[in-house]
Amino acid sequence: MALDKTGYPPLDFETFYNIIDGELSSTQNNVRYGINPFTLEKNPAVPVSSLHDVDRAVEAAGRAAKSWAEVPWDTRVSAIREYANAIEDKAEDFARILMMDTGKTVNLARDEISTCIQYLRGFCQLSLPSEVIEDAKERKVVTRYTPVGVVAGISPWNFPVQVACTWMAPAILTGNAYIWKPSPYTPYCSLKFAELGQHFFPPGVLQALSGDDDLGPLLTEHPNIQMVSFTGSTPVGKKVMESCSKTLKRVVMELGGNDPAIVCANVDPVSVAIKIASVAFCHSGQICIATKRIYIHEAVYDAVLAAMVEFVKTLKLGSGEDAYTGPINNKNHFEYVKDLLADVERTKLTVATGSTKPPSDMGGYYIVPTIIDNPPDDARVVVEEQFAPVLPLMKWSDEADVISRANNTNMGLGASVWSRDMDQAERLGKQLQAGNIWINTHAELQTSAPFPAHKQSGLGTAMAVDGLKACCNVQTIHTRPADGTT
Ligand code: NAD
């Protein structure tokens, strides 16, 4: 087989396989097809894994984990760095299949691939050395971190590869084997990422299984998987936790969010409106940490609303370089969003821009970016995680009251405060019940900073050294001198 310029066989981006024990593996005629959200055309066939496939992957992962744990840290770092370089080399191909997977515009798809590369490289800069707790003549106490073994990573459809890299890289870096289960809606880019990984990791260290929604429970219940990293919705997260409890598996969860943004009276209305809307409408709002409820001080409410409406009207829908955002990812979620908009119409909320009906002339699962002007706090569009380009703007006048309204949710992923008065921003920010507080910005992430979640938005902390520790058992060694020695 011809090698490409980086020295490994060219990837075929047309046919898709499971990756089990270092091999491409098909499920014969048992296949399924994703739907391209832009065109509603069928995407290529992907495997539907059975329990037999799961057992084979888990068996290979168990074997691989034992030897991979013995590989020196620096060697594991080198493998991940080379893998990142190879992804970079194929970035345009990956972005292309990520578009048909997710409905991302070409620019958003490129962004996700380049974020994956940054994440892989970023995690390689972290370390997890043993910690000396006490080093006295008569006693030494050291804590070290050992890999848990086999980690199953269950990922959602909105950021199929970026979200998976959040756990795949720390798991592999710390010496575990990782079995990747992408969402049935978005298996394509993930399967190819895993296929490419076979050139850099020994068989069984990085595997991928595609399937239906009934594949997840086969992993969460499996007795020989030691940890599940789950990223998805809060209701499914609860099922995952219940299932993992049967084997007392380690479980970390990144779940839904309903991020508030609090806009203070002293802001520049135009620049803040543009910044907040840019996050809210990016990827048609299908981002866990998108701004989803905007509380604007009454003194600037009209100015921010007007500026945001003007900006949002310029956001072009489509797939190309000139498009800001694409369609909703899948039919189920499209039906949910249409129902949410029907509720906006039924309850006679004020639509400042956009529409309660999808555009009739675009073909895919498109929703027009829509702003709802000052709905009541108990409106569905405020209470629920819309995960859609439908954004409610509400008025506030009293600090204590707006904090209580912003915190009145089971979600606690992110929140932001927008103010020119940094004391006010800090005062408000510290009262918000969320894992990630942003001041005059929103949704910024980096591998060196923990990404925690409060309330029902998650369990455990991703990213940074916390993310590495989450993939490890902690072991403390207490040592005394042997009798007769000093
Ligand atoms: P989902 O919960 O429907 O599915 C997530 C994954 O779980 C998929 O791979 C699915 O096949 C699998 N799954 C479904 N049922 C299962 C079961 N019983 N056992 C095990 N696995 C099962 O979520 P989704 O619709 O794909 O993603 C959207 C949600 O994900 C949103 O709520 C969003 O906020 C959240 N999300 C959170 C983060 C974060 O970092 N907090 C990041 C991205 C997405």
Short mmCIF file of C-alpha atoms and ligand atoms in Angstrom, two decimals:
data_model
loop_
_atom_site.label_atom_id
_atom_site.label_comp_id
_atom_site.label_asym_id
_atom_site.label_seq_id
_atom_site.Cartn_x
_atom_site.Cartn_y
_atom_site.Cartn_z
CA MET A 1 0.00 0.00 0.00
CA ALA A 2 1.32 3.48 -0.88
CA LEU A 3 2.30 5.63 2.07
CA ASP A 4 1.47 9.32 2.17
CA LYS A 5 4.01 12.02 3.05
CA THR A 6 3.74 11.34 6.79
CA GLY A 7 4.59 7.68 6.33
CA TYR A 8 1.29 5.90 7.00
CA PRO A 9 -1.26 4.50 4.53
CA PRO A 10 -3.74 7.08 3.21
CA LEU A 11 -7.11 7.09 4.99
CA ASP A 12 -10.20 6.30 2.96
CA PHE A 13 -12.85 8.82 4.01
CA GLU A 14 -15.66 6.99 2.20
CA THR A 15 -16.02 3.70 4.13
CA PHE A 16 -16.41 3.42 7.88
CA TYR A 17 -15.50 0.64 10.28
CA ASN A 18 -15.39 -0.19 13.93
CA ILE A 19 -11.87 -0.30 15.28
CA ILE A 20 -11.27 -3.38 17.42
CA ASP A 21 -7.88 -4.61 18.59
CA GLY A 22 -5.98 -2.59 15.99
CA GLU A 23 -8.12 -3.84 13.07
CA LEU A 24 -10.86 -2.38 10.90
CA SER A 25 -13.95 -4.40 11.74
CA SER A 26 -17.34 -4.46 10.00
CA THR A 27 -20.68 -5.80 11.24
CA GLN A 28 -21.49 -7.47 7.87
CA ASN A 29 -24.99 -6.46 6.76
CA ASN A 30 -25.99 -5.02 10.11
CA VAL A 31 -25.40 -1.37 9.35
CA ARG A 32 -27.12 1.96 9.82
CA TYR A 33 -26.94 5.33 8.05
CA GLY A 34 -26.62 8.83 9.44
CA ILE A 35 -28.49 11.70 7.83
CA ASN A 36 -26.74 14.76 6.42
CA PRO A 37 -28.48 17.65 8.27
CA PHE A 38 -27.87 20.07 5.38
CA THR A 39 -29.54 17.95 2.69
CA LEU A 40 -31.40 15.16 4.56
CA GLU A 41 -29.56 12.69 2.31
CA LYS A 42 -28.31 9.37 3.66
CA ASN A 43 -24.68 9.36 4.79
CA PRO A 44 -22.56 6.20 4.23
CA ALA A 45 -23.17 2.95 6.12
CA VAL A 46 -21.69 2.52 9.60
CA PRO A 47 -21.53 -0.61 11.78
CA VAL A 48 -24.18 -1.51 14.34
CA SER A 49 -22.17 -3.20 17.08
CA SER A 50 -23.46 -6.20 18.97
CA LEU A 51 -22.56 -7.53 22.42
CA HIS A 52 -20.05 -9.77 20.65
CA ASP A 53 -18.25 -6.69 19.26
CA VAL A 54 -18.33 -5.05 22.69
CA ASP A 55 -16.87 -8.16 24.32
CA ARG A 56 -14.08 -8.35 21.74
CA ALA A 57 -13.23 -4.67 22.23
CA VAL A 58 -13.30 -4.91 26.02
CA GLU A 59 -11.11 -8.01 25.97
CA ALA A 60 -8.56 -6.29 23.71
CA ALA A 61 -8.71 -3.12 25.83
CA GLY A 62 -8.04 -5.10 29.01
CA ARG A 63 -4.94 -6.67 27.45
CA ALA A 64 -3.75 -3.36 26.00
CA ALA A 65 -4.31 -1.43 29.22
CA LYS A 66 -1.94 -3.72 31.12
CA SER A 67 1.01 -3.11 28.81
CA TRP A 68 0.18 0.54 28.00
CA ALA A 69 0.25 1.34 31.72
CA GLU A 70 3.91 0.20 31.75
CA VAL A 71 4.89 2.46 28.84
CA PRO A 72 6.83 5.51 30.13
CA TRP A 73 4.88 8.77 30.35
CA ASP A 74 7.15 10.50 27.81
CA THR A 75 6.58 7.74 25.26
CA ARG A 76 2.83 8.10 25.69
CA VAL A 77 3.22 11.87 25.24
CA SER A 78 5.16 11.33 22.01
CA ALA A 79 2.47 9.00 20.65
CA ILE A 80 -0.28 11.54 21.35
CA ARG A 81 1.77 14.38 19.82
CA GLU A 82 2.36 12.36 16.65
CA TYR A 83 -1.32 11.52 16.53
CA ALA A 84 -2.14 15.26 16.79
CA ASN A 85 0.28 16.00 13.92
CA ALA A 86 -1.39 13.33 11.78
CA ILE A 87 -4.86 14.77 12.46
CA GLU A 88 -3.52 18.19 11.49
CA ASP A 89 -2.19 16.72 8.26
CA LYS A 90 -5.72 15.45 7.41
CA ALA A 91 -7.62 18.38 8.94
CA GLU A 92 -9.52 19.33 5.78
CA ASP A 93 -10.73 15.75 5.20
CA PHE A 94 -11.83 15.44 8.81
CA ALA A 95 -13.63 18.81 8.62
CA ARG A 96 -15.46 17.64 5.49
CA ILE A 97 -16.85 14.51 7.13
CA LEU A 98 -17.58 16.40 10.33
CA MET A 99 -19.83 18.70 8.28
CA MET A 100 -21.97 15.81 7.01
CA ASP A 101 -21.98 14.35 10.55
CA THR A 102 -23.03 17.47 12.44
CA GLY A 103 -24.39 20.16 10.12
CA LYS A 104 -21.49 22.46 11.03
CA THR A 105 -20.49 25.13 8.56
CA VAL A 106 -17.07 24.59 7.04
CA ASN A 107 -15.54 27.12 9.42
CA LEU A 108 -17.11 25.59 12.53
CA ALA A 109 -16.03 22.12 11.42
CA ARG A 110 -12.46 23.36 10.91
CA ASP A 111 -12.59 24.99 14.34
CA GLU A 112 -13.61 21.73 15.98
CA ILE A 113 -10.78 19.79 14.32
CA SER A 114 -8.21 22.42 15.25
CA THR A 115 -9.52 22.47 18.84
CA CYS A 116 -9.02 18.69 19.00
CA ILE A 117 -5.40 19.16 17.90
CA GLN A 118 -4.91 21.89 20.53
CA TYR A 119 -6.47 19.65 23.20
CA LEU A 120 -4.24 16.68 22.35
CA ARG A 121 -1.15 18.90 22.46
CA GLY A 122 -2.39 20.79 25.52
CA PHE A 123 -2.93 17.66 27.63
CA CYS A 124 0.62 16.57 26.71
CA GLN A 125 1.91 19.63 28.58
CA LEU A 126 0.35 18.46 31.83
CA SER A 127 1.92 15.99 34.20
CA LEU A 128 0.78 13.86 37.09
CA PRO A 129 3.83 13.02 39.19
CA SER A 130 3.69 11.15 42.48
CA GLU A 131 3.27 13.47 45.46
CA VAL A 132 5.54 13.14 48.47
CA ILE A 133 3.32 13.80 51.49
CA GLU A 134 6.02 13.17 54.11
CA ASP A 135 9.71 12.31 53.77
CA ALA A 136 11.08 11.84 57.29
CA LYS A 137 13.79 9.47 58.49
CA GLU A 138 11.26 7.23 60.21
CA ARG A 139 8.48 7.42 57.64
CA LYS A 140 7.88 8.18 53.98
CA VAL A 141 4.40 8.75 52.56
CA VAL A 142 3.90 9.02 48.81
CA THR A 143 0.73 9.27 46.77
CA ARG A 144 0.77 8.11 43.17
CA TYR A 145 -1.77 7.89 40.38
CA THR A 146 -2.31 4.64 38.51
CA PRO A 147 -4.58 4.13 35.48
CA VAL A 148 -8.03 2.67 36.18
CA GLY A 149 -7.74 0.28 33.18
CA VAL A 150 -10.47 0.34 30.53
CA VAL A 151 -12.36 3.59 29.96
CA ALA A 152 -15.49 3.78 27.78
CA GLY A 153 -16.13 7.24 26.36
CA ILE A 154 -19.75 7.95 25.38
CA SER A 155 -20.09 11.15 23.40
CA PRO A 156 -22.87 13.42 22.10
CA TRP A 157 -23.60 14.70 18.59
CA ASN A 158 -22.91 18.41 19.01
CA PHE A 159 -19.09 18.23 19.26
CA PRO A 160 -18.44 14.58 18.44
CA VAL A 161 -14.65 14.68 18.29
CA GLN A 162 -13.83 17.67 20.52
CA VAL A 163 -15.87 16.33 23.42
CA ALA A 164 -14.35 12.86 22.99
CA CYS A 165 -10.81 14.29 22.96
CA THR A 166 -11.61 15.92 26.32
CA TRP A 167 -11.54 12.43 27.86
CA MET A 168 -9.78 10.24 25.29
CA ALA A 169 -6.49 12.15 25.54
CA PRO A 170 -6.32 12.22 29.37
CA ALA A 171 -7.35 8.54 29.53
CA ILE A 172 -4.65 7.41 27.09
CA LEU A 173 -2.03 9.79 28.48
CA THR A 174 -2.48 8.38 31.99
CA GLY A 175 -2.06 4.80 30.71
CA ASN A 176 -5.62 3.58 30.15
CA ALA A 177 -7.23 1.94 27.12
CA TYR A 178 -10.13 3.93 25.65
CA ILE A 179 -13.22 2.60 23.87
CA TRP A 180 -14.98 5.39 21.99
CA LYS A 181 -18.73 5.23 21.47
CA PRO A 182 -19.88 8.11 19.29
CA SER A 183 -23.50 9.25 19.06
CA PRO A 184 -25.52 7.31 16.49
CA TYR A 185 -26.19 10.67 14.81
CA THR A 186 -22.50 11.52 14.35
CA PRO A 187 -20.27 8.43 14.04
CA TYR A 188 -18.24 9.35 10.95
CA CYS A 189 -15.47 11.65 12.09
CA SER A 190 -15.02 9.69 15.33
CA LEU A 191 -14.54 6.35 13.54
CA LYS A 192 -11.93 7.93 11.25
CA PHE A 193 -10.13 9.59 14.16
CA ALA A 194 -9.88 6.19 15.85
CA GLU A 195 -8.75 4.55 12.60
CA LEU A 196 -5.94 7.06 12.20
CA GLY A 197 -4.96 6.50 15.83
CA GLN A 198 -4.00 2.89 15.05
CA HIS A 199 -0.71 4.16 13.58
CA PHE A 200 0.33 5.67 16.89
CA PHE A 201 -1.01 3.42 19.66
CA PRO A 202 -0.64 -0.35 20.21
CA PRO A 203 -3.73 -2.45 19.32
CA GLY A 204 -6.53 -2.06 21.84
CA VAL A 205 -5.40 1.27 23.32
CA LEU A 206 -7.79 3.31 21.15
CA GLN A 207 -10.87 1.53 19.81
CA ALA A 208 -14.23 2.73 18.46
CA LEU A 209 -17.64 1.11 18.26
CA SER A 210 -20.57 2.54 16.33
CA GLY A 211 -24.15 1.53 17.00
CA ASP A 212 -27.62 2.52 18.11
CA ASP A 213 -28.68 3.99 21.44
CA ASP A 214 -28.78 0.45 22.88
CA LEU A 215 -24.98 0.18 22.53
CA GLY A 216 -24.33 2.60 25.44
CA PRO A 217 -25.93 0.33 28.08
CA LEU A 218 -23.79 -2.63 26.89
CA LEU A 219 -20.75 -0.55 27.83
CA THR A 220 -22.05 0.98 31.06
CA GLU A 221 -23.02 -2.47 32.37
CA HIS A 222 -19.94 -4.32 31.23
CA PRO A 223 -18.08 -5.84 34.21
CA ASN A 224 -14.63 -5.41 32.62
CA ILE A 225 -14.87 -1.68 31.98
CA GLN A 226 -13.59 0.29 34.94
CA MET A 227 -14.70 3.82 34.03
CA VAL A 228 -17.27 5.59 31.88
CA SER A 229 -16.84 9.16 30.72
CA PHE A 230 -20.26 10.29 29.60
CA THR A 231 -21.04 13.55 27.83
CA GLY A 232 -24.66 14.12 26.91
CA SER A 233 -28.03 15.11 28.31
CA THR A 234 -28.88 15.13 32.01
CA PRO A 235 -31.76 12.59 31.71
CA VAL A 236 -29.52 10.05 29.93
CA GLY A 237 -26.73 10.84 32.42
CA LYS A 238 -29.02 9.66 35.23
CA LYS A 239 -29.62 6.37 33.39
CA VAL A 240 -25.86 5.97 32.88
CA MET A 241 -25.20 6.52 36.57
CA GLU A 242 -27.85 3.98 37.52
CA SER A 243 -26.39 1.45 35.13
CA CYS A 244 -22.80 2.05 36.30
CA SER A 245 -23.89 1.62 39.91
CA LYS A 246 -24.43 -2.11 39.28
CA THR A 247 -20.68 -2.63 38.94
CA LEU A 248 -19.68 0.47 40.97
CA LYS A 249 -17.84 1.80 37.94
CA ARG A 250 -16.12 5.14 38.08
CA VAL A 251 -18.29 7.61 36.19
CA VAL A 252 -17.61 11.19 35.13
CA MET A 253 -20.32 13.23 33.49
CA GLU A 254 -20.50 16.39 31.41
CA LEU A 255 -24.23 17.10 31.07
CA GLY A 256 -26.66 19.78 29.95
CA GLY A 257 -26.49 23.48 30.67
CA ASN A 258 -28.78 26.51 30.71
CA ASP A 259 -26.15 29.24 31.01
CA PRO A 260 -27.35 32.69 32.08
CA ALA A 261 -25.59 35.90 31.06
CA ILE A 262 -26.14 38.96 33.25
CA VAL A 263 -25.68 42.27 31.46
CA CYS A 264 -25.16 45.30 33.71
CA ALA A 265 -26.31 48.89 33.17
CA ASN A 266 -22.83 50.25 32.39
CA VAL A 267 -21.94 48.18 29.30
CA ASP A 268 -21.47 49.24 25.70
CA PRO A 269 -24.75 47.82 24.36
CA VAL A 270 -23.58 47.15 20.81
CA SER A 271 -20.37 45.31 21.55
CA VAL A 272 -21.93 43.22 24.34
CA ALA A 273 -24.95 42.36 22.19
CA ILE A 274 -22.68 41.11 19.41
CA LYS A 275 -20.44 39.10 21.73
CA ILE A 276 -23.33 37.39 23.52
CA ALA A 277 -25.25 36.63 20.32
CA SER A 278 -22.09 35.26 18.67
CA VAL A 279 -21.93 32.57 21.37
CA ALA A 280 -25.69 32.01 21.58
CA PHE A 281 -26.21 31.43 17.84
CA CYS A 282 -22.93 29.65 17.07
CA HIS A 283 -23.65 26.09 15.81
CA SER A 284 -27.34 27.10 15.99
CA GLY A 285 -27.16 27.19 19.78
CA GLN A 286 -26.25 23.48 20.01
CA ILE A 287 -23.45 24.08 22.50
CA CYS A 288 -23.59 22.97 26.14
CA ILE A 289 -22.02 26.28 27.24
CA ALA A 290 -23.88 28.59 24.86
CA THR A 291 -25.47 31.66 26.44
CA LYS A 292 -29.08 30.50 26.81
CA ARG A 293 -30.82 33.04 29.10
CA ILE A 294 -29.84 36.72 28.87
CA TYR A 295 -30.73 39.02 31.77
CA ILE A 296 -30.22 42.66 30.73
CA HIS A 297 -30.42 45.64 33.09
CA GLU A 298 -33.53 47.67 32.28
CA ALA A 299 -31.42 50.81 31.69
CA VAL A 300 -29.79 49.23 28.60
CA TYR A 301 -32.39 46.60 27.71
CA ASP A 302 -33.81 48.39 24.66
CA ALA A 303 -30.37 49.31 23.32
CA VAL A 304 -28.98 45.76 23.73
CA LEU A 305 -32.12 44.22 22.23
CA ALA A 306 -31.99 46.55 19.22
CA ALA A 307 -28.29 45.91 18.63
CA MET A 308 -28.70 42.16 18.98
CA VAL A 309 -31.67 42.07 16.59
CA GLU A 310 -29.70 44.06 14.02
CA PHE A 311 -26.70 41.72 14.35
CA VAL A 312 -28.73 38.50 14.32
CA LYS A 313 -30.50 39.54 11.11
CA THR A 314 -27.08 39.47 9.39
CA LEU A 315 -26.29 35.87 10.41
CA LYS A 316 -26.35 33.76 7.28
CA LEU A 317 -27.55 30.16 7.40
CA GLY A 318 -25.82 27.53 5.26
CA SER A 319 -22.69 25.43 5.00
CA GLY A 320 -20.11 27.54 3.16
CA GLU A 321 -17.40 30.00 4.14
CA ASP A 322 -19.90 32.87 4.24
CA ALA A 323 -22.39 31.07 6.53
CA TYR A 324 -22.41 31.79 10.26
CA THR A 325 -24.31 28.68 11.27
CA GLY A 326 -25.89 25.52 9.89
CA PRO A 327 -28.97 23.44 10.65
CA ILE A 328 -30.14 21.51 13.71
CA ASN A 329 -28.30 18.19 13.81
CA ASN A 330 -31.08 15.61 13.72
CA LYS A 331 -34.79 15.05 13.20
CA ASN A 332 -35.58 14.29 16.87
CA HIS A 333 -34.05 17.51 18.04
CA PHE A 334 -35.53 19.45 15.08
CA GLU A 335 -39.01 18.25 16.15
CA TYR A 336 -38.26 19.35 19.73
CA VAL A 337 -37.20 22.84 18.58
CA LYS A 338 -40.29 23.19 16.38
CA ASP A 339 -42.42 22.26 19.39
CA LEU A 340 -40.62 24.85 21.53
CA LEU A 341 -41.33 27.49 18.88
CA ALA A 342 -44.97 26.39 18.67
CA ASP A 343 -45.11 27.02 22.42
CA VAL A 344 -43.68 30.52 21.87
CA GLU A 345 -46.52 31.14 19.41
CA ARG A 346 -49.21 29.50 21.56
CA THR A 347 -48.24 31.53 24.64
CA LYS A 348 -48.06 34.71 22.53
CA LEU A 349 -44.49 35.64 23.43
CA THR A 350 -42.97 38.53 21.51
CA VAL A 351 -40.62 37.51 18.69
CA ALA A 352 -38.15 40.38 18.22
CA THR A 353 -36.51 38.78 15.19
CA GLY A 354 -36.60 35.39 13.52
CA SER A 355 -39.57 33.09 13.13
CA THR A 356 -41.56 30.40 14.87
CA LYS A 357 -41.55 28.42 11.59
CA PRO A 358 -38.54 26.83 9.87
CA PRO A 359 -37.59 28.41 6.53
CA SER A 360 -39.51 26.69 3.74
CA ASP A 361 -36.82 26.99 1.05
CA MET A 362 -33.66 25.51 2.61
CA GLY A 363 -34.11 21.73 2.62
CA GLY A 364 -32.21 20.77 5.80
CA TYR A 365 -33.16 20.97 9.47
CA TYR A 366 -32.82 24.77 9.55
CA ILE A 367 -34.23 27.11 12.20
CA VAL A 368 -34.00 30.89 11.73
CA PRO A 369 -32.03 32.62 14.53
CA THR A 370 -34.80 33.94 16.77
CA ILE A 371 -34.87 36.33 19.74
CA ILE A 372 -37.72 36.33 22.25
CA ASP A 373 -38.34 39.73 23.85
CA ASN A 374 -38.77 39.63 27.63
CA PRO A 375 -40.69 36.37 28.17
CA PRO A 376 -41.78 35.44 31.71
CA ASP A 377 -39.24 33.43 33.74
CA ASP A 378 -41.45 30.34 33.63
CA ALA A 379 -41.70 30.25 29.81
CA ARG A 380 -40.47 26.96 28.34
CA VAL A 381 -37.91 28.85 26.26
CA VAL A 382 -36.32 30.11 29.49
CA VAL A 383 -36.67 27.05 31.70
CA GLU A 384 -35.56 24.39 29.20
CA GLU A 385 -32.15 23.95 27.60
CA GLN A 386 -33.22 25.05 24.11
CA PHE A 387 -30.04 23.82 22.40
CA ALA A 388 -31.29 25.86 19.45
CA PRO A 389 -30.99 29.31 17.88
CA VAL A 390 -33.86 30.60 20.04
CA LEU A 391 -32.72 33.08 22.66
CA PRO A 392 -34.79 34.72 25.43
CA LEU A 393 -33.80 38.23 26.64
CA MET A 394 -35.20 39.32 30.02
CA LYS A 395 -35.09 42.61 32.01
CA TRP A 396 -33.66 43.05 35.49
CA SER A 397 -33.27 45.94 37.93
CA ASP A 398 -32.14 44.53 41.30
CA GLU A 399 -28.87 42.59 41.78
CA ALA A 400 -30.15 40.15 44.41
CA ASP A 401 -33.22 39.44 42.31
CA VAL A 402 -31.31 38.76 39.10
CA ILE A 403 -28.90 36.42 40.91
CA SER A 404 -31.82 34.48 42.32
CA ARG A 405 -33.46 34.25 38.85
CA ALA A 406 -30.20 33.18 37.20
CA ASN A 407 -29.65 30.50 39.86
CA ASN A 408 -33.23 29.24 39.69
CA THR A 409 -32.35 26.12 37.66
CA ASN A 410 -31.07 22.59 38.18
CA MET A 411 -28.31 23.33 35.68
CA GLY A 412 -24.93 24.72 36.74
CA LEU A 413 -22.50 24.49 33.84
CA GLY A 414 -21.56 28.09 33.00
CA ALA A 415 -22.63 31.69 33.57
CA SER A 416 -21.32 35.10 32.62
CA VAL A 417 -21.42 38.67 33.88
CA TRP A 418 -20.95 41.64 31.56
CA SER A 419 -19.93 44.88 33.28
CA ARG A 420 -17.38 47.68 33.07
CA ASP A 421 -17.27 47.77 36.87
CA MET A 422 -14.93 44.90 37.72
CA ASP A 423 -15.94 44.91 41.40
CA GLN A 424 -19.56 44.49 40.42
CA ALA A 425 -18.66 41.77 37.92
CA GLU A 426 -16.71 39.83 40.52
CA ARG A 427 -19.42 40.34 43.17
CA LEU A 428 -22.13 38.99 40.88
CA GLY A 429 -19.94 36.26 39.40
CA LYS A 430 -19.12 34.76 42.77
CA GLN A 431 -22.81 34.41 43.61
CA LEU A 432 -23.63 32.43 40.48
CA GLN A 433 -24.08 28.69 40.95
CA ALA A 434 -22.10 27.28 38.04
CA GLY A 435 -18.80 25.53 37.49
CA ASN A 436 -17.49 28.06 34.98
CA ILE A 437 -17.89 31.80 35.48
CA TRP A 438 -16.87 34.13 32.69
CA ILE A 439 -16.52 37.91 33.08
CA ASN A 440 -17.06 39.95 29.89
CA THR A 441 -16.71 36.78 27.84
CA HIS A 442 -18.37 33.38 27.63
CA ALA A 443 -17.52 29.78 26.68
CA GLU A 444 -13.72 30.09 26.71
CA LEU A 445 -11.97 26.80 27.51
CA GLN A 446 -8.35 25.70 27.82
CA THR A 447 -6.75 22.39 28.69
CA SER A 448 -4.81 23.91 31.61
CA ALA A 449 -8.00 25.08 33.38
CA PRO A 450 -10.49 22.75 35.08
CA PHE A 451 -13.92 22.51 33.43
CA PRO A 452 -16.24 21.71 36.36
CA ALA A 453 -20.01 21.51 36.55
CA HIS A 454 -22.36 22.20 39.44
CA LYS A 455 -25.82 20.81 40.22
CA GLN A 456 -27.22 18.48 37.54
CA SER A 457 -24.81 19.67 34.83
CA GLY A 458 -22.22 17.06 35.67
CA LEU A 459 -20.21 14.98 38.02
CA GLY A 460 -16.44 15.19 38.32
CA THR A 461 -14.17 17.70 36.63
CA ALA A 462 -12.85 17.55 33.09
CA MET A 463 -9.66 19.16 31.71
CA ALA A 464 -6.46 20.16 33.50
CA VAL A 465 -4.80 17.95 36.10
CA ASP A 466 -8.27 17.22 37.56
CA GLY A 467 -9.16 15.51 34.27
CA LEU A 468 -6.01 13.38 34.42
CA LYS A 469 -6.69 12.43 38.04
CA ALA A 470 -10.26 11.47 37.14
CA CYS A 471 -8.83 8.69 34.91
CA CYS A 472 -6.67 7.28 37.70
CA ASN A 473 -6.83 5.36 40.92
CA VAL A 474 -5.10 7.10 43.80
CA GLN A 475 -2.61 4.98 45.70
CA THR A 476 -0.88 6.06 48.89
CA ILE A 477 2.27 4.20 49.96
CA HIS A 478 3.31 4.46 53.62
CA THR A 479 6.88 3.24 54.18
CA ARG A 480 8.72 2.61 57.48
CA PRO A 481 12.35 1.45 57.68
CA ALA A 482 12.69 -2.30 58.18
CA ASP A 483 13.53 -3.42 61.73
CA GLY A 484 17.22 -3.01 62.45
CA THR A 485 17.78 -0.39 59.74
CA THR A 486 17.78 3.38 59.98
P1 NAD B 1 -27.82 12.18 24.74
O1 NAD B 1 -27.81 12.12 26.22
O2 NAD B 1 -29.08 11.92 24.03
O3 NAD B 1 -26.74 11.14 24.13
C1 NAD B 1 -25.39 11.16 24.49
C2 NAD B 1 -24.77 9.80 24.22
O4 NAD B 1 -25.36 8.84 25.10
C3 NAD B 1 -24.97 9.27 22.81
O5 NAD B 1 -23.77 8.64 22.40
C4 NAD B 1 -26.08 8.24 23.00
O6 NAD B 1 -26.07 7.21 22.02
C5 NAD B 1 -25.73 7.68 24.36
N1 NAD B 1 -26.84 7.03 25.07
C6 NAD B 1 -28.18 7.18 24.89
N2 NAD B 1 -28.86 6.42 25.78
C7 NAD B 1 -27.93 5.80 26.55
C8 NAD B 1 -28.00 4.91 27.66
N3 NAD B 1 -29.17 4.50 28.16
N4 NAD B 1 -26.85 4.47 28.21
C9 NAD B 1 -25.64 4.87 27.73
N5 NAD B 1 -25.51 5.72 26.68
C10 NAD B 1 -26.65 6.18 26.10
O7 NAD B 1 -27.21 13.62 24.39
P2 NAD B 1 -27.09 14.30 22.97
O8 NAD B 1 -28.46 14.67 22.53
O9 NAD B 1 -26.23 13.48 22.09
O10 NAD B 1 -26.24 15.62 23.33
C11 NAD B 1 -26.80 16.82 23.73
C12 NAD B 1 -26.65 17.05 25.23
O11 NAD B 1 -25.29 16.91 25.60
C13 NAD B 1 -27.06 18.44 25.65
O12 NAD B 1 -27.81 18.37 26.84
C14 NAD B 1 -25.72 19.14 25.91
O13 NAD B 1 -25.78 20.22 26.82
C15 NAD B 1 -24.91 18.01 26.43
N6 NAD B 1 -23.48 18.28 26.30
C16 NAD B 1 -22.78 18.59 27.42
C17 NAD B 1 -21.42 18.90 27.33
C18 NAD B 1 -20.63 19.27 28.55
O14 NAD B 1 -19.41 19.38 28.44
N7 NAD B 1 -21.25 19.49 29.70
C19 NAD B 1 -20.79 18.90 26.08
C20 NAD B 1 -21.54 18.58 24.96
C21 NAD B 1 -22.89 18.27 25.08
#
